[in-house]
């Protein structure tokens, strides 16, 4: 199994056992959302946040989550929705 952050020959980056990034033909990362519910730790790592910061987003209602067997679970589409609400507008020419 791949090590965390290791780029595989097929052009994939793994976070533990979860493939999170595909590498496009031009070498740029292309985020890939998993097709299962994520743990709080996985969602926080995907967002480059601490678990406490992710939990704060959930408790304030900014990030939708599910409470399953005493633990938070986050659907990938809810991560996409959160990211869409936090996107900054780009200036002309694509620079931020």
Short mmCIF file of N, CA and C in Angstrom, two decimals:
data_model
loop_
_atom_site.label_atom_id
_atom_site.label_comp_id
_atom_site.label_asym_id
_atom_site.label_seq_id
_atom_site.Cartn_x
_atom_site.Cartn_y
_atom_site.Cartn_z
N UNK A 1 0.85 -1.19 0.00
CA UNK A 1 0.00 0.00 0.00
C UNK A 1 0.89 1.23 0.00
N UNK A 2 0.38 2.30 -0.53
CA UNK A 2 1.13 3.55 -0.67
C UNK A 2 1.33 4.22 0.68
N UNK A 3 2.45 4.90 0.80
CA UNK A 3 2.72 5.71 1.97
C UNK A 3 2.01 7.05 1.80
N UNK A 4 1.72 7.72 2.91
CA UNK A 4 1.04 9.00 2.86
C UNK A 4 1.83 10.00 2.04
N UNK A 5 1.15 10.66 1.12
CA UNK A 5 1.77 11.69 0.30
C UNK A 5 2.63 11.17 -0.83
N UNK A 6 2.74 9.86 -0.96
CA UNK A 6 3.60 9.27 -1.99
C UNK A 6 2.89 9.32 -3.34
N UNK A 7 3.62 9.73 -4.37
CA UNK A 7 3.07 9.73 -5.72
C UNK A 7 3.32 8.36 -6.32
N UNK A 8 2.26 7.73 -6.75
CA UNK A 8 2.33 6.40 -7.33
C UNK A 8 2.64 6.49 -8.81
N UNK A 9 3.18 5.43 -9.40
CA UNK A 9 3.49 5.45 -10.83
C UNK A 9 2.29 5.80 -11.71
N UNK A 10 1.09 5.45 -11.27
CA UNK A 10 -0.11 5.73 -12.06
C UNK A 10 -0.53 7.20 -11.95
N UNK A 11 0.24 8.00 -11.22
CA UNK A 11 -0.09 9.42 -11.08
C UNK A 11 -1.14 9.70 -10.04
N UNK A 12 -1.07 9.02 -8.91
CA UNK A 12 -2.04 9.21 -7.85
C UNK A 12 -1.32 9.51 -6.55
N UNK A 13 -1.92 10.35 -5.71
CA UNK A 13 -1.38 10.63 -4.38
C UNK A 13 -2.36 10.05 -3.37
N UNK A 14 -1.83 9.40 -2.36
CA UNK A 14 -2.65 8.75 -1.35
C UNK A 14 -2.49 9.43 0.00
N UNK A 15 -3.57 9.45 0.76
CA UNK A 15 -3.57 9.91 2.13
C UNK A 15 -3.93 8.68 2.95
N UNK A 16 -2.92 8.01 3.47
CA UNK A 16 -3.17 6.72 4.10
C UNK A 16 -3.64 5.76 3.03
N UNK A 17 -4.81 5.17 3.20
CA UNK A 17 -5.36 4.25 2.20
C UNK A 17 -6.29 4.94 1.22
N UNK A 18 -6.54 6.23 1.42
CA UNK A 18 -7.52 6.95 0.61
C UNK A 18 -6.82 7.74 -0.50
N UNK A 19 -7.16 7.44 -1.75
CA UNK A 19 -6.63 8.21 -2.87
C UNK A 19 -7.33 9.55 -2.88
N UNK A 20 -6.57 10.62 -2.82
CA UNK A 20 -7.20 11.93 -2.76
C UNK A 20 -6.88 12.82 -3.94
N UNK A 21 -5.80 12.56 -4.66
CA UNK A 21 -5.44 13.45 -5.75
C UNK A 21 -4.99 12.63 -6.96
N UNK A 22 -5.55 12.95 -8.12
CA UNK A 22 -5.06 12.42 -9.38
C UNK A 22 -4.13 13.47 -9.97
N UNK A 23 -3.13 13.04 -10.66
CA UNK A 23 -2.21 13.96 -11.33
C UNK A 23 -2.63 14.05 -12.79
N UNK A 24 -2.87 15.27 -13.26
CA UNK A 24 -3.29 15.47 -14.64
C UNK A 24 -2.10 15.28 -15.57
N UNK A 25 -2.35 15.12 -16.87
CA UNK A 25 -1.24 14.93 -17.81
C UNK A 25 -0.19 16.03 -17.78
N UNK A 26 -0.59 17.26 -17.44
CA UNK A 26 0.40 18.35 -17.39
C UNK A 26 1.09 18.44 -16.02
N UNK A 27 0.84 17.45 -15.15
CA UNK A 27 1.52 17.39 -13.86
C UNK A 27 0.83 18.15 -12.74
N UNK A 28 -0.30 18.76 -13.02
CA UNK A 28 -1.05 19.50 -12.01
C UNK A 28 -1.92 18.55 -11.20
N UNK A 29 -2.11 18.82 -9.89
CA UNK A 29 -3.00 17.97 -9.10
C UNK A 29 -4.46 18.21 -9.46
N UNK A 30 -5.23 17.14 -9.51
CA UNK A 30 -6.66 17.22 -9.76
C UNK A 30 -7.35 16.55 -8.58
N UNK A 31 -7.92 17.34 -7.65
CA UNK A 31 -8.54 16.74 -6.45
C UNK A 31 -9.61 15.72 -6.84
N UNK A 32 -9.64 14.63 -6.11
CA UNK A 32 -10.62 13.58 -6.32
C UNK A 32 -11.32 13.32 -5.00
N UNK A 33 -12.62 13.44 -4.99
CA UNK A 33 -13.37 13.19 -3.77
C UNK A 33 -13.70 11.71 -3.67
N UNK A 34 -13.50 11.13 -2.50
CA UNK A 34 -13.83 9.72 -2.31
C UNK A 34 -15.33 9.48 -2.48
N UNK A 35 -15.72 8.24 -2.69
CA UNK A 35 -17.12 7.91 -2.90
C UNK A 35 -17.73 7.23 -1.68
N UNK A 36 -17.31 7.64 -0.51
CA UNK A 36 -17.84 7.10 0.75
C UNK A 36 -17.83 8.20 1.79
N UNK A 37 -18.52 7.97 2.91
CA UNK A 37 -18.48 8.95 4.00
C UNK A 37 -17.08 9.01 4.58
N UNK A 38 -16.64 10.22 4.90
CA UNK A 38 -15.31 10.42 5.46
C UNK A 38 -15.38 10.59 6.97
N UNK A 39 -14.32 10.20 7.63
CA UNK A 39 -14.21 10.47 9.06
C UNK A 39 -13.87 11.94 9.24
N UNK A 40 -14.01 12.43 10.45
CA UNK A 40 -13.64 13.81 10.74
C UNK A 40 -12.16 14.04 10.43
N UNK A 41 -11.33 13.08 10.78
CA UNK A 41 -9.89 13.20 10.52
C UNK A 41 -9.60 13.30 9.01
N UNK A 42 -10.25 12.46 8.21
CA UNK A 42 -10.03 12.48 6.76
C UNK A 42 -10.49 13.80 6.15
N UNK A 43 -11.67 14.27 6.58
CA UNK A 43 -12.19 15.53 6.05
C UNK A 43 -11.29 16.69 6.44
N UNK A 44 -10.83 16.70 7.69
CA UNK A 44 -9.95 17.76 8.16
C UNK A 44 -8.64 17.75 7.37
N UNK A 45 -8.09 16.58 7.14
CA UNK A 45 -6.84 16.47 6.38
C UNK A 45 -7.05 16.94 4.95
N UNK A 46 -8.16 16.57 4.34
CA UNK A 46 -8.45 16.99 2.97
C UNK A 46 -8.52 18.51 2.89
N UNK A 47 -9.08 19.15 3.93
CA UNK A 47 -9.21 20.60 3.95
C UNK A 47 -7.97 21.30 4.51
N UNK A 48 -6.97 20.52 4.91
CA UNK A 48 -5.73 21.04 5.51
C UNK A 48 -6.04 21.82 6.79
N UNK A 49 -6.91 21.22 7.61
CA UNK A 49 -7.30 21.80 8.89
C UNK A 49 -7.01 20.82 10.01
N UNK A 50 -7.02 21.31 11.24
CA UNK A 50 -6.97 20.41 12.38
C UNK A 50 -8.36 19.83 12.58
N UNK A 51 -8.45 18.73 13.33
CA UNK A 51 -9.77 18.15 13.61
C UNK A 51 -10.63 19.13 14.39
N UNK A 52 -10.02 19.89 15.30
CA UNK A 52 -10.79 20.86 16.09
C UNK A 52 -11.37 21.96 15.19
N UNK A 53 -10.61 22.40 14.21
CA UNK A 53 -11.12 23.42 13.28
C UNK A 53 -12.27 22.87 12.44
N UNK A 54 -12.14 21.64 11.98
CA UNK A 54 -13.21 21.01 11.20
C UNK A 54 -14.45 20.83 12.08
N UNK A 55 -14.24 20.43 13.32
CA UNK A 55 -15.38 20.26 14.24
C UNK A 55 -16.07 21.61 14.48
N UNK A 56 -15.31 22.68 14.57
CA UNK A 56 -15.88 24.01 14.75
C UNK A 56 -16.74 24.39 13.54
N UNK A 57 -16.28 24.06 12.33
CA UNK A 57 -17.07 24.32 11.13
C UNK A 57 -18.39 23.56 11.17
N UNK A 58 -18.35 22.34 11.67
CA UNK A 58 -19.57 21.53 11.78
C UNK A 58 -20.51 22.14 12.81
N UNK A 59 -19.98 22.48 13.98
CA UNK A 59 -20.83 23.00 15.06
C UNK A 59 -21.43 24.36 14.73
N UNK A 60 -20.77 25.14 13.89
CA UNK A 60 -21.32 26.45 13.50
C UNK A 60 -22.22 26.34 12.28
N UNK A 61 -22.34 25.13 11.72
CA UNK A 61 -23.24 24.91 10.59
C UNK A 61 -22.64 25.22 9.23
N UNK A 62 -21.36 25.53 9.17
CA UNK A 62 -20.73 25.84 7.89
C UNK A 62 -20.40 24.60 7.09
N UNK A 63 -20.14 23.48 7.78
CA UNK A 63 -19.84 22.21 7.12
C UNK A 63 -20.86 21.19 7.60
N UNK A 64 -21.60 20.61 6.68
CA UNK A 64 -22.62 19.62 7.02
C UNK A 64 -21.96 18.29 7.36
N UNK A 65 -22.46 17.65 8.40
CA UNK A 65 -21.92 16.36 8.82
C UNK A 65 -23.04 15.51 9.38
N UNK A 66 -22.75 14.23 9.53
CA UNK A 66 -23.69 13.25 10.07
C UNK A 66 -23.08 12.66 11.33
N UNK A 67 -23.94 12.36 12.29
CA UNK A 67 -23.50 11.75 13.54
C UNK A 67 -23.84 10.27 13.46
N UNK A 68 -22.83 9.43 13.27
CA UNK A 68 -23.03 8.00 13.08
C UNK A 68 -22.27 7.24 14.17
N UNK A 69 -22.98 6.50 14.98
CA UNK A 69 -22.37 5.70 16.05
C UNK A 69 -21.42 6.52 16.91
N UNK A 70 -21.84 7.73 17.24
CA UNK A 70 -21.06 8.57 18.14
C UNK A 70 -19.88 9.27 17.51
N UNK A 71 -19.81 9.30 16.17
CA UNK A 71 -18.70 9.98 15.49
C UNK A 71 -19.23 10.76 14.30
N UNK A 72 -18.53 11.86 13.99
CA UNK A 72 -18.89 12.64 12.82
C UNK A 72 -18.48 11.91 11.55
N UNK A 73 -19.35 12.01 10.53
CA UNK A 73 -19.04 11.52 9.19
C UNK A 73 -19.45 12.62 8.22
N UNK A 74 -18.62 12.82 7.20
CA UNK A 74 -18.85 13.89 6.25
C UNK A 74 -18.94 13.29 4.85
N UNK A 75 -19.98 13.65 4.12
CA UNK A 75 -20.14 13.17 2.75
C UNK A 75 -19.28 14.04 1.83
N UNK A 76 -18.62 13.45 0.85
CA UNK A 76 -17.78 14.23 -0.07
C UNK A 76 -18.51 15.40 -0.74
N UNK A 77 -19.80 15.22 -1.05
CA UNK A 77 -20.54 16.32 -1.68
C UNK A 77 -20.68 17.50 -0.71
N UNK A 78 -20.70 17.22 0.59
CA UNK A 78 -20.77 18.31 1.57
C UNK A 78 -19.43 19.05 1.65
N UNK A 79 -18.32 18.33 1.44
CA UNK A 79 -17.02 19.00 1.35
C UNK A 79 -16.98 19.91 0.13
N UNK A 80 -17.49 19.41 -1.00
CA UNK A 80 -17.52 20.22 -2.22
C UNK A 80 -18.38 21.46 -2.02
N UNK A 81 -19.52 21.30 -1.38
CA UNK A 81 -20.41 22.44 -1.13
C UNK A 81 -19.73 23.46 -0.22
N UNK A 82 -19.04 23.00 0.80
CA UNK A 82 -18.32 23.90 1.69
C UNK A 82 -17.25 24.66 0.92
N UNK A 83 -16.48 23.95 0.11
CA UNK A 83 -15.42 24.60 -0.66
C UNK A 83 -15.99 25.63 -1.63
N UNK A 84 -17.15 25.33 -2.20
CA UNK A 84 -17.77 26.27 -3.14
C UNK A 84 -18.18 27.56 -2.44
N UNK A 85 -18.55 27.48 -1.18
CA UNK A 85 -18.97 28.69 -0.44
C UNK A 85 -17.78 29.49 0.05
N UNK A 86 -16.59 28.91 0.05
CA UNK A 86 -15.42 29.62 0.55
C UNK A 86 -14.48 30.08 -0.56
N UNK A 87 -14.85 29.82 -1.81
CA UNK A 87 -13.99 30.18 -2.93
C UNK A 87 -13.93 31.69 -3.08
N UNK A 88 -12.71 32.19 -3.26
CA UNK A 88 -12.52 33.63 -3.47
C UNK A 88 -12.68 33.95 -4.94
N UNK A 89 -13.25 35.11 -5.25
CA UNK A 89 -13.36 35.49 -6.66
C UNK A 89 -11.96 35.75 -7.23
N UNK A 90 -11.77 35.41 -8.49
CA UNK A 90 -10.47 35.64 -9.12
C UNK A 90 -10.46 36.98 -9.83
N UNK A 91 -9.28 37.58 -9.89
CA UNK A 91 -9.11 38.81 -10.64
C UNK A 91 -8.97 38.46 -12.11
N UNK A 92 -9.06 39.43 -12.97
CA UNK A 92 -8.87 39.17 -14.40
C UNK A 92 -7.49 38.58 -14.63
N UNK A 93 -7.40 37.62 -15.47
CA UNK A 93 -6.13 36.95 -15.74
C UNK A 93 -5.95 35.73 -14.88
N UNK A 94 -6.89 35.44 -14.00
CA UNK A 94 -6.82 34.23 -13.20
C UNK A 94 -6.02 34.34 -11.92
N UNK A 95 -5.37 35.47 -11.64
CA UNK A 95 -4.59 35.61 -10.40
C UNK A 95 -5.52 35.90 -9.24
N UNK A 96 -5.15 35.41 -8.08
CA UNK A 96 -5.95 35.69 -6.88
C UNK A 96 -5.33 36.79 -6.08
#
